[in-house]
Coordinates of C-alpha atoms in Angstrom, one line a residue:
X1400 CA -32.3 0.7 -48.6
X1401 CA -33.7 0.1 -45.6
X1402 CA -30.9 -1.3 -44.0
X1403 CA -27.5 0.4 -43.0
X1404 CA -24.7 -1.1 -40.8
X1405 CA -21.9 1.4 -39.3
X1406 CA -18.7 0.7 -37.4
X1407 CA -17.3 2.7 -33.9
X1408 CA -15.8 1.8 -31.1
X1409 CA -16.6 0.7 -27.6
X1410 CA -14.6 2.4 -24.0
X1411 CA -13.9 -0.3 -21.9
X1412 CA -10.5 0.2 -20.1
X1413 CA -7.8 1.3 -22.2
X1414 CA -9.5 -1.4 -24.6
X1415 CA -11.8 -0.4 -27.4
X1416 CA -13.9 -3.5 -28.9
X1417 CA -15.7 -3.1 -32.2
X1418 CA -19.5 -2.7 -32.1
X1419 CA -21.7 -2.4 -35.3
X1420 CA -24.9 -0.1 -35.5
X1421 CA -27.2 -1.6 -37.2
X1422 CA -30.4 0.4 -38.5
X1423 CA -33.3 -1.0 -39.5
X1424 CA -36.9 1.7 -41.1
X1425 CA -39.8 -0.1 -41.3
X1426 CA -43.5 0.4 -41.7
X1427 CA -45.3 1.3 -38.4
X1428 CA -46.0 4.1 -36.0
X1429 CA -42.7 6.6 -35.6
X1430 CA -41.1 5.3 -33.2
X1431 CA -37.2 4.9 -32.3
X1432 CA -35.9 1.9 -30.4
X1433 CA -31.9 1.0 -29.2
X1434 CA -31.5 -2.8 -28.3
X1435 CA -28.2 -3.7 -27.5
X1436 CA -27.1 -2.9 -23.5
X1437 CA -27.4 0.2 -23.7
X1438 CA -27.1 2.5 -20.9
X1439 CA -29.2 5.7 -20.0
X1440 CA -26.8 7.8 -21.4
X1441 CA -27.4 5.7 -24.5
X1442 CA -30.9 6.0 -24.3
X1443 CA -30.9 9.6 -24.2
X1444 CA -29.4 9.4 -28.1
X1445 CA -33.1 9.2 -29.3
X1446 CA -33.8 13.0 -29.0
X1447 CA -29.7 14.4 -29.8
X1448 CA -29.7 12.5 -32.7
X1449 CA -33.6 13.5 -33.5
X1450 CA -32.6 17.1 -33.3
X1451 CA -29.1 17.1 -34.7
X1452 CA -30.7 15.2 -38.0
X1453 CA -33.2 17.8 -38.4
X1454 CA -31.5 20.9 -37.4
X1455 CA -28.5 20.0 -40.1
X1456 CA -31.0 19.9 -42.6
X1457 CA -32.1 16.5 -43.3
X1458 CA -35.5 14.7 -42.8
X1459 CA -36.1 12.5 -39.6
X1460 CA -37.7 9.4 -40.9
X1461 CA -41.5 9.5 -39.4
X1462 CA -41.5 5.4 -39.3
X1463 CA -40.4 2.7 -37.1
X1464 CA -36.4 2.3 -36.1
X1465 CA -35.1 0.0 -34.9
X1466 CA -31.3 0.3 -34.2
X1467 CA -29.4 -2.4 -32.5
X1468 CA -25.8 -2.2 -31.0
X1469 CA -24.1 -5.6 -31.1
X1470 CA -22.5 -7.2 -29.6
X1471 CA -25.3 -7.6 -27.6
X1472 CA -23.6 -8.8 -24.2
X1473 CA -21.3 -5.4 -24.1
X1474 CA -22.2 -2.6 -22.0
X1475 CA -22.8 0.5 -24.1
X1476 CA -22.7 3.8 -22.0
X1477 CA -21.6 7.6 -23.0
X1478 CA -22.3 9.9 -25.8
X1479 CA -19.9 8.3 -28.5
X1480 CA -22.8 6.4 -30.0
X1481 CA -24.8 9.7 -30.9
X1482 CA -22.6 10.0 -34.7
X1483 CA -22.5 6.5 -35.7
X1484 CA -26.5 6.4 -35.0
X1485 CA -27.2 9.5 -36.8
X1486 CA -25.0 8.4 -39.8
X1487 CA -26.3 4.4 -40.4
X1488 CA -30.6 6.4 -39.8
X1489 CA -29.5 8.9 -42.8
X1490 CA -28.4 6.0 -44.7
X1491 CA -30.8 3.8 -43.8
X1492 CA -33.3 6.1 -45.4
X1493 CA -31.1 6.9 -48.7
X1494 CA -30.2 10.2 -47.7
X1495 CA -26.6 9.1 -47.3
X1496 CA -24.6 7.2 -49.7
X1497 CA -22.2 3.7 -48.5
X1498 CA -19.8 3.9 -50.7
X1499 CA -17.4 4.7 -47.6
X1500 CA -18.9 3.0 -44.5
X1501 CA -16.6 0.0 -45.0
X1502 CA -13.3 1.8 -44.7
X1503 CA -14.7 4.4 -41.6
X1504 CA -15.2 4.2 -38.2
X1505 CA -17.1 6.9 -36.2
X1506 CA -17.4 8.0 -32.9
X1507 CA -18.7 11.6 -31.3
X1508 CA -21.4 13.2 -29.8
X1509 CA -24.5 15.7 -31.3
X1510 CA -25.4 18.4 -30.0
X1511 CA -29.1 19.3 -30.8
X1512 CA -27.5 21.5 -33.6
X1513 CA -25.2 19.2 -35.0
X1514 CA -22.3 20.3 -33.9
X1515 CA -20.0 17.2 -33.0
X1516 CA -18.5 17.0 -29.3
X1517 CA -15.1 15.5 -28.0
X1518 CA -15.9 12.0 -26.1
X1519 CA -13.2 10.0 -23.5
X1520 CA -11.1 7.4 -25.0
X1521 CA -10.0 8.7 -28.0
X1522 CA -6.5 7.2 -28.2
X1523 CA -7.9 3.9 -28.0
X1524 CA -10.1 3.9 -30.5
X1525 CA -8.3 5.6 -33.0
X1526 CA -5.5 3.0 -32.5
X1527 CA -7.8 0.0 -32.5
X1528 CA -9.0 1.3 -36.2
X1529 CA -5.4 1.7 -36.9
X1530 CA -4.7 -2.0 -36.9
X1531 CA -8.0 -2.9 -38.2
X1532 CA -6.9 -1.3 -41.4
X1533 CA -9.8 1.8 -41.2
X1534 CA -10.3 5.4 -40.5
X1535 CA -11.9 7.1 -37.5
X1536 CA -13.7 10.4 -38.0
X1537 CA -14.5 12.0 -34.7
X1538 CA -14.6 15.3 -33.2
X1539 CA -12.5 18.2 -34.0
X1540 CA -12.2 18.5 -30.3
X1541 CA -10.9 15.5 -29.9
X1542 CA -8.0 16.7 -32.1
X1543 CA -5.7 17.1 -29.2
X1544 CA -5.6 13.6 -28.3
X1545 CA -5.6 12.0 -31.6
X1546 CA -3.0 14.0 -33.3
X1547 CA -0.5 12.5 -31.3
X1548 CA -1.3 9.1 -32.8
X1549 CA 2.1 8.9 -35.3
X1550 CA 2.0 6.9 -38.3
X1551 CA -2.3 6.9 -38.7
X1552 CA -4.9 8.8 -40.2
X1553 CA -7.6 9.9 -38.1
X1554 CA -10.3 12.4 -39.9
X1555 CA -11.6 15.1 -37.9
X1556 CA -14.8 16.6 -38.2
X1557 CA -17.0 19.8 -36.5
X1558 CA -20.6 19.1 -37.8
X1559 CA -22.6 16.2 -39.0
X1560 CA -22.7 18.1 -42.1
X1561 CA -19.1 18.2 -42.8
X1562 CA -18.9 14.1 -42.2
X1563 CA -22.1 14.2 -44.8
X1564 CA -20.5 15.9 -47.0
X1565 CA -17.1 13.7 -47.7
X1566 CA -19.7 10.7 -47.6
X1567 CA -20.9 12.1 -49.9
X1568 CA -17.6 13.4 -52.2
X1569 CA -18.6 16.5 -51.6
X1570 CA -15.5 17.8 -49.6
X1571 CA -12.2 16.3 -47.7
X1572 CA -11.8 16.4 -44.0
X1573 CA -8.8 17.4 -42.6
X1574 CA -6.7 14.8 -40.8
X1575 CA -6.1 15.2 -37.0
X1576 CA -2.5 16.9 -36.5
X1577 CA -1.2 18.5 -33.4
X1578 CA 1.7 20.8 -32.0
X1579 CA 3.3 18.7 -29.6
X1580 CA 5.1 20.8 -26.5
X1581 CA 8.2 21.0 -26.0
X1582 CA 9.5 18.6 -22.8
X1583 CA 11.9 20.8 -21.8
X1584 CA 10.0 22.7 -19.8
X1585 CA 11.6 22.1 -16.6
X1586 CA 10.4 24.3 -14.0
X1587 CA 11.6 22.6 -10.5
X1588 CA 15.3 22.1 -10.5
X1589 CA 17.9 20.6 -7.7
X1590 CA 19.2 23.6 -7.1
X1591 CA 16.4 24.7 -4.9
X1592 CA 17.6 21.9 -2.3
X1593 CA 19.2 23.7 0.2
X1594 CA 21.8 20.7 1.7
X1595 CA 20.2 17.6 1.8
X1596 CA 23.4 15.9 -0.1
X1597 CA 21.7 11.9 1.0
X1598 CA 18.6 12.8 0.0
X1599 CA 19.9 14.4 -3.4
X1600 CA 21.8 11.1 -3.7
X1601 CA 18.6 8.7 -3.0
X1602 CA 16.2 10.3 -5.6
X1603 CA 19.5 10.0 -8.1
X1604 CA 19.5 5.9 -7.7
X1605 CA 15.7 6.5 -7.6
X1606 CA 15.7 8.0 -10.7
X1607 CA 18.0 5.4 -12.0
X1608 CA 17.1 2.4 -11.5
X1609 CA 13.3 3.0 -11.0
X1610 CA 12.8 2.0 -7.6
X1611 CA 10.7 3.1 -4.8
X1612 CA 11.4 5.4 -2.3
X1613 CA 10.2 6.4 1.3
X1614 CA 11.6 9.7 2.6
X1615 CA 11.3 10.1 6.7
X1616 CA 11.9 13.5 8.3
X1617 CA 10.7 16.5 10.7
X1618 CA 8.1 19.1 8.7
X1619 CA 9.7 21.5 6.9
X1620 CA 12.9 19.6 5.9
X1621 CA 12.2 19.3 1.8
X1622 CA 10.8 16.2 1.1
X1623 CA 8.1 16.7 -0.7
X1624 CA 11.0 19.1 -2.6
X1625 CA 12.7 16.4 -3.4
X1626 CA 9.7 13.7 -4.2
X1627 CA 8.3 16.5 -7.1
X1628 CA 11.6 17.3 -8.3
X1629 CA 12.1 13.3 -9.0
X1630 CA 10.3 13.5 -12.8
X1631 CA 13.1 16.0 -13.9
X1632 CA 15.8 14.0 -13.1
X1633 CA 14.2 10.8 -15.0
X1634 CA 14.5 10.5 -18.7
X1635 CA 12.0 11.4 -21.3
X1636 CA 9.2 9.1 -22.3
X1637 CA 9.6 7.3 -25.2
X1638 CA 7.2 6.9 -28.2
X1639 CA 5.4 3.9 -27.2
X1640 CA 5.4 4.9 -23.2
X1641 CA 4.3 8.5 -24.0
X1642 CA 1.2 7.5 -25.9
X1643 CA 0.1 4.2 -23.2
X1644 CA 0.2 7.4 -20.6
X1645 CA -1.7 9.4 -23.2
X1646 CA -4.9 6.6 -24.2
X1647 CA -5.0 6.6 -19.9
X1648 CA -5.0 10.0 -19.6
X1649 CA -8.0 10.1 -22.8
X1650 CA -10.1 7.9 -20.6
X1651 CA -10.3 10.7 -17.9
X1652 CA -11.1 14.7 -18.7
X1653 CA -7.7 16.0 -19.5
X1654 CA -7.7 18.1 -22.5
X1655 CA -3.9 18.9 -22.4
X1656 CA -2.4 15.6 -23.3
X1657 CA -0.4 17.2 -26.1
X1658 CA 1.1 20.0 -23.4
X1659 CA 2.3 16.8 -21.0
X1660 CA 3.5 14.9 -24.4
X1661 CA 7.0 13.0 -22.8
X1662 CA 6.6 14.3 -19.2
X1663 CA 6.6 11.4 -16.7
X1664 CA 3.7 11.7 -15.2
X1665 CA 3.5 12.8 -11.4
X1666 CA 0.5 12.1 -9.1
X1667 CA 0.1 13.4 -5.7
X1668 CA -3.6 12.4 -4.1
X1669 CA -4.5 13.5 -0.7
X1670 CA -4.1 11.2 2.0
X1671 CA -8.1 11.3 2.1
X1672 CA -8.2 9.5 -1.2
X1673 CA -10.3 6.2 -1.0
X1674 CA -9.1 3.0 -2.8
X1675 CA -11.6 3.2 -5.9
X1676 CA -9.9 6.7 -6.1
X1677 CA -6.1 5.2 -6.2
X1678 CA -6.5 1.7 -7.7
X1679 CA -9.9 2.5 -10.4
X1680 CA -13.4 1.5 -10.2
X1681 CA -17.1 1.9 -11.1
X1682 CA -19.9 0.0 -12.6
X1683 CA -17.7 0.1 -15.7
X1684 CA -14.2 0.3 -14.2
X1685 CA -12.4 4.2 -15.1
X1686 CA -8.8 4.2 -14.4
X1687 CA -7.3 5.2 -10.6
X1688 CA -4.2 7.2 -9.5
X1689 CA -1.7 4.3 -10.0
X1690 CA -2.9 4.0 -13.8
X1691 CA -2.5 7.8 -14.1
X1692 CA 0.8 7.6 -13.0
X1693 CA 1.7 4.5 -15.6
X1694 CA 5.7 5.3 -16.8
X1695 CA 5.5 8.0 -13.5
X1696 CA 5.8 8.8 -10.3
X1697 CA 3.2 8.3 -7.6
X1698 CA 3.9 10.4 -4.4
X1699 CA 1.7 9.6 -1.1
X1700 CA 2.7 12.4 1.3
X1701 CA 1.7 11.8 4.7
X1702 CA 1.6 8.2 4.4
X1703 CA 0.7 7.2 7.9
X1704 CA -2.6 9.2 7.1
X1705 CA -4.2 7.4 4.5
X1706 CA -6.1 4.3 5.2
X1707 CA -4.3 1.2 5.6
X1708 CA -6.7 -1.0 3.5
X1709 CA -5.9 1.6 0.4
X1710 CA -2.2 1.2 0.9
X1711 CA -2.4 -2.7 1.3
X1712 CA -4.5 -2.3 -2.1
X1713 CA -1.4 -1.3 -3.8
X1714 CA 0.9 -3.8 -2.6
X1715 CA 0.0 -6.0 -5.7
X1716 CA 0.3 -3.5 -8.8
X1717 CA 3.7 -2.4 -7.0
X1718 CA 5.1 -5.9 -8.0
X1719 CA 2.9 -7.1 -11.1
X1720 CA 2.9 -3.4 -12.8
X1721 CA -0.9 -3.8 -13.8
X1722 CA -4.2 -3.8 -11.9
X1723 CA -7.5 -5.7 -12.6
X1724 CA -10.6 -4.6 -11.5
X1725 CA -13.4 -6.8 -11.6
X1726 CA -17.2 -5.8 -11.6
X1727 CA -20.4 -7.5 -12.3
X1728 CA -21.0 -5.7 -15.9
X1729 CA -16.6 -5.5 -17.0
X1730 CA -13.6 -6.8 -15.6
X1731 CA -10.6 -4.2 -16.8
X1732 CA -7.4 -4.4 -16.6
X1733 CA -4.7 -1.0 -16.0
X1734 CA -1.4 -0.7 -16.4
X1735 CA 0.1 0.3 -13.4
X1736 CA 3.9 0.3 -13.8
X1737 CA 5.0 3.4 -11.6
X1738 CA 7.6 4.5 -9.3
X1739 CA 6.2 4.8 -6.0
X1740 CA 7.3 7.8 -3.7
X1741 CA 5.9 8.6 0.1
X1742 CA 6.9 11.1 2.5
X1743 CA 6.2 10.5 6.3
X1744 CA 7.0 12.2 9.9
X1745 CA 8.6 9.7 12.3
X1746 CA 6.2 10.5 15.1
X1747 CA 2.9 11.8 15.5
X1748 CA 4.2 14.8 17.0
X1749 CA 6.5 14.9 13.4
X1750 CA 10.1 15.1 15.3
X1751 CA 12.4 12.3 16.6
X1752 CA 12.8 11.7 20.4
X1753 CA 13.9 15.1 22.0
X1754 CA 12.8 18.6 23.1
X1755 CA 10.2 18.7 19.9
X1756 CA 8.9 15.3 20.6
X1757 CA 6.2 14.5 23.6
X1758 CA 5.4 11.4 22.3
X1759 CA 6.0 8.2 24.1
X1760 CA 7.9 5.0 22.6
X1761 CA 4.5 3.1 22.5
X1762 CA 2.7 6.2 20.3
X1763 CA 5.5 6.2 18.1
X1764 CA 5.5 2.5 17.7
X1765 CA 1.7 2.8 17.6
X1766 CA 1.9 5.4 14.8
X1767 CA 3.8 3.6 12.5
X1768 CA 2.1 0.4 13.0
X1769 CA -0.3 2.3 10.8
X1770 CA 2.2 0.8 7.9
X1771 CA 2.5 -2.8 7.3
X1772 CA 5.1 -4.8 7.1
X1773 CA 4.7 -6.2 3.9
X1774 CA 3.7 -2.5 2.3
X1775 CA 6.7 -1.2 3.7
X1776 CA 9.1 -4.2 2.6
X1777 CA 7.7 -2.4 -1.2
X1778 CA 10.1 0.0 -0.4
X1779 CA 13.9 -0.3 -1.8
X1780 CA 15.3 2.7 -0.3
X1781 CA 13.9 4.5 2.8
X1782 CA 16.3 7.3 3.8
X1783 CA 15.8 10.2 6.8
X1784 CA 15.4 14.0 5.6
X1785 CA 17.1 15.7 8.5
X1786 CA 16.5 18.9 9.8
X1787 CA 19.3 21.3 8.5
X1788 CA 22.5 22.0 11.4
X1789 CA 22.6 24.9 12.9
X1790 CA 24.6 28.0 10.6
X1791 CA 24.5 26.1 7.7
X1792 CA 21.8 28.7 6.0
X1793 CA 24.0 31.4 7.2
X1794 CA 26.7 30.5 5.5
X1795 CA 25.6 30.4 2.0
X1796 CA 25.8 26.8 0.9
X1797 CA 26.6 25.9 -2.5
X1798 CA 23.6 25.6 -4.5
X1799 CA 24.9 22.0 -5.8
X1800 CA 24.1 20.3 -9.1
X1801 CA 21.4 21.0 -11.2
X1802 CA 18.7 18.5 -12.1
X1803 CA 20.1 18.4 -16.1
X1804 CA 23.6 17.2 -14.9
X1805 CA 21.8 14.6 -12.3
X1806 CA 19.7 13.2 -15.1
X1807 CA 22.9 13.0 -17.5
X1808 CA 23.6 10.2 -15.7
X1809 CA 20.4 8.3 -14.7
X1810 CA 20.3 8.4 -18.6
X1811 CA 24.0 6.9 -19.1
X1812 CA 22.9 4.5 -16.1
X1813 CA 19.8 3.4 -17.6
X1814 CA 21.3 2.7 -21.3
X1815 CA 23.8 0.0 -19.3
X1816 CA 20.7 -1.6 -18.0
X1817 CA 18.9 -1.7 -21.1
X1818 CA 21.7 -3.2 -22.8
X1819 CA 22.4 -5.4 -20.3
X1820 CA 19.2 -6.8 -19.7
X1821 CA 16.4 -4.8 -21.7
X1822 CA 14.9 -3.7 -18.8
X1823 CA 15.7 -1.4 -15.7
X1824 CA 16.7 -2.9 -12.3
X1825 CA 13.8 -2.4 -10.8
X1826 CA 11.8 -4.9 -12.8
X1827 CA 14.2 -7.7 -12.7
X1828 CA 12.9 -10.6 -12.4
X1829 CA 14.7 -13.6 -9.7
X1830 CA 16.1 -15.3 -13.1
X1831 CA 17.6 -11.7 -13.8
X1832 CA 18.8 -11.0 -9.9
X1833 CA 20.3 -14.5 -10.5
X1834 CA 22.2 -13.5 -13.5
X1835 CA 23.6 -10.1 -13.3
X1836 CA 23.2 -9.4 -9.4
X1837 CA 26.3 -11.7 -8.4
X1838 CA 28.3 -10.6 -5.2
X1839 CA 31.3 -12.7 -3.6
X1840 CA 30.4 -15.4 -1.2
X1841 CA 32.4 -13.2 1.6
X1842 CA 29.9 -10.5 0.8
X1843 CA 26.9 -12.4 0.5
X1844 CA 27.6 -14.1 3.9
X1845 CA 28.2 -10.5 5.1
X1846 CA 24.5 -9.2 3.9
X1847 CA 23.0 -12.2 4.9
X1848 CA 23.6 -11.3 8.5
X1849 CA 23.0 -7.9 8.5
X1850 CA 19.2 -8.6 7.1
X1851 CA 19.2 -11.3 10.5
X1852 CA 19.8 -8.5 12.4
X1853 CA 17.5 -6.2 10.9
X1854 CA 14.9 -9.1 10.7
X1855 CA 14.5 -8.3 7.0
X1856 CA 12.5 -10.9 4.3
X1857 CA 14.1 -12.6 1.1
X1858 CA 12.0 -9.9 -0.9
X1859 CA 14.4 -7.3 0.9
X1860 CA 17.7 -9.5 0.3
X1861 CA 16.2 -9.1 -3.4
X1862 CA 15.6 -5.1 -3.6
X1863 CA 19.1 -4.8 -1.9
X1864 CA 20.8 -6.4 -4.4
X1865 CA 18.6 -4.4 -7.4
X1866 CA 19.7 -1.2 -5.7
X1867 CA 23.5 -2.1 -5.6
X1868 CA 23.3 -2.6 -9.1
X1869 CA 22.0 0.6 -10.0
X1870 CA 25.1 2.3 -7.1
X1871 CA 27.4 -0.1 -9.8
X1872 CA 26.2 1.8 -12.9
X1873 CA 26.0 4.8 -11.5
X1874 CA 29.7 3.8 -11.1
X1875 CA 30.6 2.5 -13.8
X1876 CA 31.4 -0.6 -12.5
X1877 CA 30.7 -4.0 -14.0
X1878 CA 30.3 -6.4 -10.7
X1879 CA 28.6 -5.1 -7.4
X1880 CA 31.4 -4.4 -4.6
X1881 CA 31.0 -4.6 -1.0
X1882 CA 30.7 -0.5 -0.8
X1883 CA 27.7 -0.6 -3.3
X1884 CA 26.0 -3.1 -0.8
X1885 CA 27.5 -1.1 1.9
X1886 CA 25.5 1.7 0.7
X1887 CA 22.2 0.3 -0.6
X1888 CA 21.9 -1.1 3.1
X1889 CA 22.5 2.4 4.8
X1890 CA 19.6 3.3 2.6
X1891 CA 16.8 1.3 5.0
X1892 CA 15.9 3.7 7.6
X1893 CA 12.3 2.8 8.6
X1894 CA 13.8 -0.7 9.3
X1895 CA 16.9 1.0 12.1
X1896 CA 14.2 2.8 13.2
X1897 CA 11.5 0.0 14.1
X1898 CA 14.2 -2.0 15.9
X1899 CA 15.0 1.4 18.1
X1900 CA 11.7 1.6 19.1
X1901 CA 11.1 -2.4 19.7
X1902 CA 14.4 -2.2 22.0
X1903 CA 13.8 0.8 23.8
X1904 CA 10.4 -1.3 25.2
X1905 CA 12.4 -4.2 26.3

């Protein structure tokens, strides 16, 4: 045979497309040529797979190859190529057998010895030749990442040898299986609040109803405390939501995935970050903070410090839950469903109006103009993390509830919503507002003029209404009172706080 065709699997996105190698040993001058797209990376095969042939004890066919990657209109970049190419050469030139190329899939990289390497993008793949009905052999190393695929076989392999050998029915590879951790492993609790009792509140409808939060406050006061302790309080991922934050993850260097299996994931970037770092990019497109945090929490501390562009770049995911990034070789598309959490001083000086602040009206107003309008109108809840009064560290405060009895209920509170609407309040949609967000006409005429008087949008009316219905489960309580609205409007500080610093330049 002089012909040999092998399956594997493409990266692009959390996508992973079929591509064939195709082989093809003819008479000629030796000579080894890859048609197809292929990148530099690609290009750089010729010699690994050269070596890794040799060196593992087989003959390197001293004729013409031709191999070809089709499709021919998808970019081909990375090392994952390197096994495929070596397998379909050795078959190509009857050293290999095909009995088994048909019901296999392969993807890894040589090293000049043979030894296989772990490549990105594991997850997908091996769950796009789950549903095509075949197996994936790849890396041993890789192990970590597949084995927490449940319900498919992926093979797992440390040598070209080892893969030749079961082509061969000479031995078995061992399928990928993994030790999953524990997500118990709580290691920031409540407790280490000291006071605080509106900001312990906030995080708990946070946590609850998955909205967005904006914590404003002096340094030192906790809230970036309370923003990291946030994941502990939320309920474990679920099967399906623990492994879409896992294939992410794979398309990135993380090598722990199994360690973080269930943990909601929690990003923090520095305010320097720039907006291919939050929202993804590149020639082919690699997934950006707000994908990393998919099923998670993304906390910005320092908001007014990061540029504004990058912040107005989020505005979109926030309400669609996905991002697409378009570029001349791939347009990809990220989930991006996350809980969005920022921390912020109320002046550049980081106090209010008093002794600690030397700031003007007009710097203040000047600072936070940093911050759109329609950014900040992402927020549902935006509270103020005061410094603490005077004796209350003296007199040994009680250390208040732990994160386990907080998320007790956020679990109990989520179940209502997801038997109620199959989704949490946060992602209700104006047909679901419409149907399980009903007030009395006495208190609807009520909130519509206290958003007049805070010059707030309909989209605010709207995140109101999905945050008094989370105060309702939290309660137990089947309609939404006027105290639940009562209290999801006391919850929009940065709003009081613009129209104090508008009126006192009148």
């Amino acid at each position: 045979m002089t012909l040999s065709r092998v399956l594997t699997r493409a990266a692009i996105g959390v996508e992973a497309p079929l591509v064939t190698i195709e082989a093809h040993i003819s008479s000629g001058l030796p000579a080894l040529t890859l048609v197809g797209l292929p990148e530099t990376t690609v290009k750089e095969a010729r010699e690994r797979v050269r070596s890794a042939i040799i060196n593992s004890g087989f003959s390197f066919p001293a004729k013409r190859i031709t191999i070809n990657l089709a499709p021919a209109d998808l970019p081909k970049e990375g090392g994952r190529y390197d096994l495929p190419m070596a397998i379909a050469i050795l078959v190509a030139s009857e050293q290999l057998s095909d009995a088994k190329l048909t019901q296999h899939e392969f993807v890894g990289e040589l090293a000049l010895n043979g030894a296989l390497c772990g490549v990105q993008g594991a997850i997908p793949a091996a769950m796009a030749a789950m549903r095509a009905g075949r197996e994936l052999i790849l890396s041993a190393e890789n192990q970590q990442d597949v084995g927490l695929i449940q319900h498919g076989e992926t093979r797992v392999a440390s040598h070209l040898l080892e893969i030749c050998a079961f082509l061969q029915d000479q031995a078995a590879l061992s399928c990928a299986r993994v030790q999953q951790a524990s997500a118990d492993q709580a290691a920031e609790d409540l407790r280490d609040i000291i006071g605080q009792d509106q900001g312990r509140r906030a995080l708990e409808i946070t946590a609850a109803g998955g909205h967005n939060l904006l914590l404003i406050g002096p340094p030192g006061t906790g809230k970036t405390m309370l923003a990291t302790r946030l994941p502990g309080i939320m309920p474990p991922l679920s099967d399906s939501e623990a492994l879409e934050c896992a294939a992410i993850a794979s398309l990135t260097q993380n090598r722990t995935l199994s360690q973080a299996w269930r943990k909601r994931p929690f990003r923090a970037p520095h305010h320097s970050a720039s907006m291919y770092a939050l929202i993804g990019g590149g020639s082919l497109p690699r997934p950006g903070e707000i994908s990393l945090a998919h099923n998670g929490v993304l906390f910005l501390d320092e908001l007014p410090e990061f540029d504004r562009r990058v912040l107005d770049a989020l505005r979109e995911p926030i309400e669609s839950g996905h991002i697409a990034i378009s570029r001349a070789r791939a347009k990809v598309t990220y989930p991006a469903r996350f809980q969005l959490v920022a921390a912020m001083n109320p002046s550049p000086t980081g106090h209010y109006q008093g002794q600690h602040n030397r700031c003007s009206p007009q710097q203040v107003l000047r600072y936070l103009s940093k911050l759109s309008g329609p950014f900040l109108d992402r927020f549902d809840l935006s509270i103020e993390v005061p410094l603490l009064p005077a004796g209350f560290l003296s007199n040994r405060p009680d250390a208040g509830e732990s994160s386990a009895e907080v998320a007790a209920r956020v679990i109990d509170a989520r179940a209502l919503q997801m038997a109620r609407a199959g989704k949490i309040n946060a992602h209700m949609t104006h047909a679901d507002i419409k149907q399980w967000c009903g007030i009395a006409s006495e208190d609807a005429i009520w909130l519509e003029e206290v958003l007049n008087q805070l010059g707030l949008s309909v989209r605010a009316w709207q995140r109101i209404l999905k945050v008094a219905r989370t105060i309702a489960d939290l309660a137990g309580e089947e309609r939404i009172l006027r105290c639940h609205l009562q209290e999801a409007v006391s919850y929009r500080t940065i709003d009081r706080l613009l129209i104090y610093l508008h009126r006192s330049l009148e």
